[in-house]
Amino acid sequence: MADRQISLPAKLINGGIAGLIGVTCVFPIDLAKTRLQNQQNGQRIYTSMSDCLIKTIRAEGYFGMYRGAAVNLTLVTPEKAIKLAANDFFRHHLSKDGQKLTLLKEMLAGCGAGTCQVIVTTPMEMLKIQLQDAGRIAAQKKILAAQGQLSTQGGVQPSAEAPAAPRPTATQLTRDLLHSRGIAGLYKGLGATLLRDVPFSVVYFPLFANLNQLGRPASEEKSPFYVSFLAGCVAGSAAAVAVNPCDVVKTRLQSLQRGVNEDTYTGFLD
C-alpha cells in the first residue's frame, strides 16, 4: 500500500527518468527495427538486426545508430509520464475501497493509459521514423547507383556520385509538415498508433502487475528489484510480440519517403 502514497509529480518524474534511460539503452535496436520493417522484398539491404547495426556503423559511424534519438529524448518524458500516471489514475478509480482489481479492470486501466499516451507518441514516432529511415533510403540509392541502375546511360556506371542530399532535422520536418498539412501532418498514422499502443498497454500492465505480485515475499512488502525487472521483461516481450504486426503497419504508414519500387499505402487495411 505504500506505493499509493507517492505523489503524482514524483510518479511523473519517475516515469520520465525511466523513459530517458530506456531510450538511451535500446535506441539502436529501435533504429534497426524501423529499417527492417520498412524494407520490402526485392529491395532488402539488411538481413537481420545485427547486419543492420553493423552496416549502419560502417556507413554512418557509431552515432548513426542514434539518428532521431533527440526526438525521443525530448518527448519520451511526457509520453512515459502520461502513460504511467494514466494507468495509476484509472487503476485508482476502478478499484473499490482499495480492493484488488479484477483482470478485466486491469485491462481497462491499461486501455486508458494506451489511449492517453498517443497524444505524444504519434508525433514523436512520426518524426523519429523519418530520421531513422533516411539512412536506409540513402544506402539503397547508393547501392543502385553503384550497380548502374540510376544511370541514364544504360549499363554504364556513373563516373562520379552525386552529392548526398542533406538530411532534414526534426525541426525542419516539423515546420514543413505544419506548413503543408497542418497539425494533422504530425498525427499521420494516429489510428495505427492506437491499434498498437492500446493493445500493448492492455497486455503489458496487467501481466506485469500479476507477475510482480507473484514475487512479493509478503503481502505488504515490495517485490525485489530482480523480480520487477524480470516481470517487466516478460510482460514487455509478450506485449511487443502481440502487437508487432500493427507496429509494422504503423511504421510503413508514417514513412513519408519511399525507396525505389517500394509500395505506398492508402490506410491501415491497405
PDB file of N, CA and C in Angstrom, residues 31-32 35 46 50-66:
ATOM      1  N   LEU A  31      16.142   1.618 -33.992  1.00  0.00           N
ATOM      2  CA  LEU A  31      16.510   2.063 -35.333  1.00  0.00           C
ATOM      3  C   LEU A  31      16.554   0.878 -36.296  1.00  0.00           C
ATOM      4  N   ALA A  32      17.164  -0.227 -35.850  1.00  0.00           N
ATOM      5  CA  ALA A  32      17.210  -1.429 -36.689  1.00  0.00           C
ATOM      6  C   ALA A  32      15.805  -1.943 -36.973  1.00  0.00           C
ATOM      7  N   ARG A  35      14.139   0.224 -39.725  1.00  0.00           N
ATOM      8  CA  ARG A  35      14.693  -0.017 -41.058  1.00  0.00           C
ATOM      9  C   ARG A  35      14.320  -1.400 -41.588  1.00  0.00           C
ATOM     10  N   TYR A  46      19.238  -5.054 -45.518  1.00  0.00           N
ATOM     11  CA  TYR A  46      19.654  -5.677 -44.267  1.00  0.00           C
ATOM     12  C   TYR A  46      19.007  -7.051 -44.130  1.00  0.00           C
ATOM     13  N   SER A  50      21.477  -7.508 -36.435  1.00  0.00           N
ATOM     14  CA  SER A  50      22.922  -7.312 -36.313  1.00  0.00           C
ATOM     15  C   SER A  50      23.522  -6.798 -37.615  1.00  0.00           C
ATOM     16  N   ASP A  51      23.046  -7.319 -38.759  1.00  0.00           N
ATOM     17  CA  ASP A  51      23.537  -6.855 -40.053  1.00  0.00           C
ATOM     18  C   ASP A  51      23.211  -5.377 -40.256  1.00  0.00           C
ATOM     19  N   CYS A  52      22.023  -4.977 -39.845  1.00  0.00           N
ATOM     20  CA  CYS A  52      21.616  -3.573 -39.966  1.00  0.00           C
ATOM     21  C   CYS A  52      22.490  -2.676 -39.111  1.00  0.00           C
ATOM     22  N   LEU A  53      22.764  -3.067 -37.878  1.00  0.00           N
ATOM     23  CA  LEU A  53      23.576  -2.240 -36.994  1.00  0.00           C
ATOM     24  C   LEU A  53      25.019  -2.148 -37.477  1.00  0.00           C
ATOM     25  N   ILE A  54      25.563  -3.259 -37.965  1.00  0.00           N
ATOM     26  CA  ILE A  54      26.943  -3.254 -38.471  1.00  0.00           C
ATOM     27  C   ILE A  54      27.067  -2.337 -39.686  1.00  0.00           C
ATOM     28  N   LYS A  55      26.116  -2.453 -40.618  1.00  0.00           N
ATOM     29  CA  LYS A  55      26.161  -1.619 -41.820  1.00  0.00           C
ATOM     30  C   LYS A  55      25.916  -0.153 -41.489  1.00  0.00           C
ATOM     31  N   THR A  56      25.093   0.104 -40.487  1.00  0.00           N
ATOM     32  CA  THR A  56      24.842   1.488 -40.062  1.00  0.00           C
ATOM     33  C   THR A  56      26.109   2.118 -39.489  1.00  0.00           C
ATOM     34  N   ILE A  57      26.824   1.367 -38.664  1.00  0.00           N
ATOM     35  CA  ILE A  57      28.069   1.884 -38.079  1.00  0.00           C
ATOM     36  C   ILE A  57      29.099   2.145 -39.170  1.00  0.00           C
ATOM     37  N   ARG A  58      29.192   1.233 -40.133  1.00  0.00           N
ATOM     38  CA  ARG A  58      30.169   1.407 -41.208  1.00  0.00           C
ATOM     39  C   ARG A  58      29.848   2.619 -42.072  1.00  0.00           C
ATOM     40  N   ALA A  59      28.567   2.837 -42.357  1.00  0.00           N
ATOM     41  CA  ALA A  59      28.176   3.915 -43.269  1.00  0.00           C
ATOM     42  C   ALA A  59      28.007   5.262 -42.566  1.00  0.00           C
ATOM     43  N   GLU A  60      27.544   5.248 -41.312  1.00  0.00           N
ATOM     44  CA  GLU A  60      27.177   6.489 -40.647  1.00  0.00           C
ATOM     45  C   GLU A  60      27.919   6.741 -39.344  1.00  0.00           C
ATOM     46  N   GLY A  61      28.803   5.800 -38.969  1.00  0.00           N
ATOM     47  CA  GLY A  61      29.512   5.952 -37.709  1.00  0.00           C
ATOM     48  C   GLY A  61      28.688   5.447 -36.535  1.00  0.00           C
ATOM     49  N   TYR A  62      29.326   5.412 -35.361  1.00  0.00           N
ATOM     50  CA  TYR A  62      28.650   4.890 -34.171  1.00  0.00           C
ATOM     51  C   TYR A  62      27.386   5.678 -33.846  1.00  0.00           C
ATOM     52  N   PHE A  63      27.469   7.000 -33.939  1.00  0.00           N
ATOM     53  CA  PHE A  63      26.316   7.821 -33.565  1.00  0.00           C
ATOM     54  C   PHE A  63      25.214   7.772 -34.620  1.00  0.00           C
ATOM     55  N   GLY A  64      25.496   7.135 -35.766  1.00  0.00           N
ATOM     56  CA  GLY A  64      24.434   6.907 -36.738  1.00  0.00           C
ATOM     57  C   GLY A  64      23.341   6.017 -36.180  1.00  0.00           C
ATOM     58  N   MET A  65      23.687   5.174 -35.206  1.00  0.00           N
ATOM     59  CA  MET A  65      22.688   4.308 -34.575  1.00  0.00           C
ATOM     60  C   MET A  65      21.713   5.108 -33.713  1.00  0.00           C
ATOM     61  N   TYR A  66      22.080   6.346 -33.404  1.00  0.00           N
ATOM     62  CA  TYR A  66      21.229   7.195 -32.558  1.00  0.00           C
ATOM     63  C   TYR A  66      20.570   8.322 -33.361  1.00  0.00           C
TER      64      TYR A  66
END
